[in-house]
């Protein structure tokens, strides 16, 4: 059984910052694909960020490049998403996803179908 749990959402003004955290209870976190996705109100779930097993390479969705940073801590089975310069269009439920033993070549796993395990999500609301 793999458990995924996000924390850190909330209400912030445009231009502000938030840090989302995710813990993954899995036998070997260092060989687990992890990623962040979000679902804006009335829209489909979309890719936000991912990183490789080592954390050396990262990949971001176009709308968050240069503003969001993903990082993973393999020793603590955790992955975080630092969100800076937030915009109202970043308002969404943010989900952490994990998939043990899944290795995506290049910069990480960026498709919804790459992931088996999902957290319940955390709400991020950005006011204008």
PDB file of C-alpha atoms in Angstrom:
ATOM      1  CA  UNK A   1       0.000   0.000   0.000  1.00  0.00           C
ATOM      2  CA  UNK A   2       1.255   3.452  -0.940  1.00  0.00           C
ATOM      3  CA  UNK A   3      -0.074   6.519   0.850  1.00  0.00           C
ATOM      4  CA  UNK A   4       0.301  10.016  -0.566  1.00  0.00           C
ATOM      5  CA  UNK A   5      -0.525  13.089   1.490  1.00  0.00           C
ATOM      6  CA  UNK A   6      -0.279  16.761   0.561  1.00  0.00           C
ATOM      7  CA  UNK A   7      -0.215  19.779   2.838  1.00  0.00           C
ATOM      8  CA  UNK A   8       0.424  23.483   2.644  1.00  0.00           C
ATOM      9  CA  UNK A   9      -2.385  24.901   0.540  1.00  0.00           C
ATOM     10  CA  UNK A  10      -4.278  28.042   1.423  1.00  0.00           C
ATOM     11  CA  UNK A  11      -5.348  31.521   0.404  1.00  0.00           C
ATOM     12  CA  UNK A  12      -2.737  33.977  -0.844  1.00  0.00           C
ATOM     13  CA  UNK A  13      -2.735  37.281  -2.660  1.00  0.00           C
ATOM     14  CA  UNK A  14      -1.435  37.578  -6.191  1.00  0.00           C
ATOM     15  CA  UNK A  15       2.333  37.898  -6.186  1.00  0.00           C
ATOM     16  CA  UNK A  16       2.647  35.878  -3.012  1.00  0.00           C
ATOM     17  CA  UNK A  17       4.231  32.496  -2.343  1.00  0.00           C
ATOM     18  CA  UNK A  18       3.234  29.124  -0.960  1.00  0.00           C
ATOM     19  CA  UNK A  19       5.083  25.906  -0.216  1.00  0.00           C
ATOM     20  CA  UNK A  20       3.288  22.626  -0.799  1.00  0.00           C
ATOM     21  CA  UNK A  21       4.643  19.464   0.760  1.00  0.00           C
ATOM     22  CA  UNK A  22       3.921  15.823   0.050  1.00  0.00           C
ATOM     23  CA  UNK A  23       4.910  12.726   1.929  1.00  0.00           C
ATOM     24  CA  UNK A  24       4.833   9.321   0.295  1.00  0.00           C
ATOM     25  CA  UNK A  25       4.697   6.167   2.358  1.00  0.00           C
ATOM     26  CA  UNK A  26       6.395   3.606   0.144  1.00  0.00           C
ATOM     27  CA  UNK A  27       9.053   0.942   0.534  1.00  0.00           C
ATOM     28  CA  UNK A  28      11.594   2.700  -1.680  1.00  0.00           C
ATOM     29  CA  UNK A  29      10.939   6.385  -2.236  1.00  0.00           C
ATOM     30  CA  UNK A  30      14.232   6.860  -4.066  1.00  0.00           C
ATOM     31  CA  UNK A  31      12.937   4.671  -6.926  1.00  0.00           C
ATOM     32  CA  UNK A  32       9.471   6.205  -7.014  1.00  0.00           C
ATOM     33  CA  UNK A  33       8.283   8.604  -9.671  1.00  0.00           C
ATOM     34  CA  UNK A  34       6.706  11.733  -8.161  1.00  0.00           C
ATOM     35  CA  UNK A  35       4.927  14.702  -9.630  1.00  0.00           C
ATOM     36  CA  UNK A  36       2.543  17.564  -8.983  1.00  0.00           C
ATOM     37  CA  UNK A  37      -0.655  18.174 -10.909  1.00  0.00           C
ATOM     38  CA  UNK A  38      -3.512  20.622 -10.473  1.00  0.00           C
ATOM     39  CA  UNK A  39      -7.168  20.934 -11.380  1.00  0.00           C
ATOM     40  CA  UNK A  40      -8.541  24.455 -11.779  1.00  0.00           C
ATOM     41  CA  UNK A  41     -12.278  24.983 -11.212  1.00  0.00           C
ATOM     42  CA  UNK A  42     -14.272  23.558 -14.097  1.00  0.00           C
ATOM     43  CA  UNK A  43     -11.193  22.337 -15.950  1.00  0.00           C
ATOM     44  CA  UNK A  44      -9.282  19.120 -16.446  1.00  0.00           C
ATOM     45  CA  UNK A  45      -6.372  18.039 -14.299  1.00  0.00           C
ATOM     46  CA  UNK A  46      -3.064  19.290 -15.695  1.00  0.00           C
ATOM     47  CA  UNK A  47       0.623  18.666 -15.228  1.00  0.00           C
ATOM     48  CA  UNK A  48       2.570  21.086 -13.032  1.00  0.00           C
ATOM     49  CA  UNK A  49       6.002  19.618 -12.244  1.00  0.00           C
ATOM     50  CA  UNK A  50       8.009  16.448 -11.890  1.00  0.00           C
ATOM     51  CA  UNK A  51      11.521  15.368 -11.076  1.00  0.00           C
ATOM     52  CA  UNK A  52      13.612  12.273 -11.690  1.00  0.00           C
ATOM     53  CA  UNK A  53      14.448   9.662  -9.068  1.00  0.00           C
ATOM     54  CA  UNK A  54      17.627  11.462  -8.041  1.00  0.00           C
ATOM     55  CA  UNK A  55      16.053  14.889  -8.183  1.00  0.00           C
ATOM     56  CA  UNK A  56      18.779  16.062 -10.543  1.00  0.00           C
ATOM     57  CA  UNK A  57      16.418  16.823 -13.424  1.00  0.00           C
ATOM     58  CA  UNK A  58      13.097  18.622 -13.365  1.00  0.00           C
ATOM     59  CA  UNK A  59      10.275  19.379 -15.785  1.00  0.00           C
ATOM     60  CA  UNK A  60       7.575  22.033 -15.533  1.00  0.00           C
ATOM     61  CA  UNK A  61       4.353  22.912 -17.234  1.00  0.00           C
ATOM     62  CA  UNK A  62       4.648  25.961 -19.455  1.00  0.00           C
ATOM     63  CA  UNK A  63       2.404  28.120 -17.288  1.00  0.00           C
ATOM     64  CA  UNK A  64       4.546  27.683 -14.159  1.00  0.00           C
ATOM     65  CA  UNK A  65       8.067  27.731 -15.579  1.00  0.00           C
ATOM     66  CA  UNK A  66      10.293  30.187 -13.784  1.00  0.00           C
ATOM     67  CA  UNK A  67       7.848  30.572 -10.873  1.00  0.00           C
ATOM     68  CA  UNK A  68       7.527  27.082  -9.361  1.00  0.00           C
ATOM     69  CA  UNK A  69      10.277  24.798  -8.100  1.00  0.00           C
ATOM     70  CA  UNK A  70       9.957  21.090  -7.349  1.00  0.00           C
ATOM     71  CA  UNK A  71      12.386  19.287  -5.091  1.00  0.00           C
ATOM     72  CA  UNK A  72      12.519  15.895  -3.465  1.00  0.00           C
ATOM     73  CA  UNK A  73      14.130  14.650  -0.267  1.00  0.00           C
ATOM     74  CA  UNK A  74      14.740  10.940  -0.673  1.00  0.00           C
ATOM     75  CA  UNK A  75      15.912  10.550   2.901  1.00  0.00           C
ATOM     76  CA  UNK A  76      12.534  11.770   4.186  1.00  0.00           C
ATOM     77  CA  UNK A  77      10.289  10.377   1.419  1.00  0.00           C
ATOM     78  CA  UNK A  78       9.044  13.853   0.611  1.00  0.00           C
ATOM     79  CA  UNK A  79       8.565  16.114  -2.366  1.00  0.00           C
ATOM     80  CA  UNK A  80       7.796  19.813  -2.242  1.00  0.00           C
ATOM     81  CA  UNK A  81       6.569  22.499  -4.605  1.00  0.00           C
ATOM     82  CA  UNK A  82       7.657  26.062  -3.984  1.00  0.00           C
ATOM     83  CA  UNK A  83       5.294  28.446  -5.736  1.00  0.00           C
ATOM     84  CA  UNK A  84       6.374  32.052  -6.196  1.00  0.00           C
ATOM     85  CA  UNK A  85       4.744  35.021  -7.896  1.00  0.00           C
ATOM     86  CA  UNK A  86       1.366  33.340  -7.728  1.00  0.00           C
ATOM     87  CA  UNK A  87      -1.370  34.453 -10.103  1.00  0.00           C
ATOM     88  CA  UNK A  88      -5.156  34.125  -9.862  1.00  0.00           C
ATOM     89  CA  UNK A  89      -5.014  31.551 -12.659  1.00  0.00           C
ATOM     90  CA  UNK A  90      -2.941  29.304 -10.371  1.00  0.00           C
ATOM     91  CA  UNK A  91      -6.082  28.763  -8.286  1.00  0.00           C
ATOM     92  CA  UNK A  92      -6.720  25.024  -8.260  1.00  0.00           C
ATOM     93  CA  UNK A  93      -6.681  21.858  -6.232  1.00  0.00           C
ATOM     94  CA  UNK A  94      -3.104  20.630  -6.255  1.00  0.00           C
ATOM     95  CA  UNK A  95      -2.386  16.917  -6.245  1.00  0.00           C
ATOM     96  CA  UNK A  96       0.764  14.986  -5.479  1.00  0.00           C
ATOM     97  CA  UNK A  97       1.197  11.742  -7.395  1.00  0.00           C
ATOM     98  CA  UNK A  98       3.532   8.787  -6.993  1.00  0.00           C
ATOM     99  CA  UNK A  99       4.348   5.570  -8.803  1.00  0.00           C
ATOM    100  CA  UNK A 100       6.875   3.094  -7.376  1.00  0.00           C
ATOM    101  CA  UNK A 101       9.541   1.713  -9.670  1.00  0.00           C
ATOM    102  CA  UNK A 102       8.346   3.859 -12.582  1.00  0.00           C
ATOM    103  CA  UNK A 103      11.233   5.519 -14.381  1.00  0.00           C
ATOM    104  CA  UNK A 104      10.547   7.970 -17.180  1.00  0.00           C
ATOM    105  CA  UNK A 105      13.536   8.825 -19.310  1.00  0.00           C
ATOM    106  CA  UNK A 106      14.531  12.417 -19.667  1.00  0.00           C
ATOM    107  CA  UNK A 107      13.204  14.754 -17.032  1.00  0.00           C
ATOM    108  CA  UNK A 108      10.584  12.714 -15.240  1.00  0.00           C
ATOM    109  CA  UNK A 109       7.033  11.459 -15.560  1.00  0.00           C
ATOM    110  CA  UNK A 110       4.630  14.155 -16.737  1.00  0.00           C
ATOM    111  CA  UNK A 111       1.518  12.255 -17.773  1.00  0.00           C
ATOM    112  CA  UNK A 112      -1.472  11.543 -15.556  1.00  0.00           C
ATOM    113  CA  UNK A 113      -1.332   7.967 -16.811  1.00  0.00           C
ATOM    114  CA  UNK A 114       2.222   7.611 -15.434  1.00  0.00           C
ATOM    115  CA  UNK A 115       0.887   7.588 -11.877  1.00  0.00           C
ATOM    116  CA  UNK A 116      -1.019   5.033  -9.855  1.00  0.00           C
ATOM    117  CA  UNK A 117      -1.218   6.702  -6.453  1.00  0.00           C
ATOM    118  CA  UNK A 118      -2.662  10.141  -5.736  1.00  0.00           C
ATOM    119  CA  UNK A 119      -3.164  12.306  -2.708  1.00  0.00           C
ATOM    120  CA  UNK A 120      -6.530  13.827  -1.838  1.00  0.00           C
ATOM    121  CA  UNK A 121      -5.385  17.253  -2.983  1.00  0.00           C
ATOM    122  CA  UNK A 122      -4.880  20.603  -1.318  1.00  0.00           C
ATOM    123  CA  UNK A 123      -6.688  23.796  -2.290  1.00  0.00           C
ATOM    124  CA  UNK A 124      -4.685  26.807  -3.423  1.00  0.00           C
ATOM    125  CA  UNK A 125      -6.608  30.035  -3.917  1.00  0.00           C
ATOM    126  CA  UNK A 126      -4.932  33.155  -5.277  1.00  0.00           C
ATOM    127  CA  UNK A 127      -6.853  36.397  -4.920  1.00  0.00           C
ATOM    128  CA  UNK A 128      -6.350  39.340  -7.248  1.00  0.00           C
TER     129      UNK A 128
END
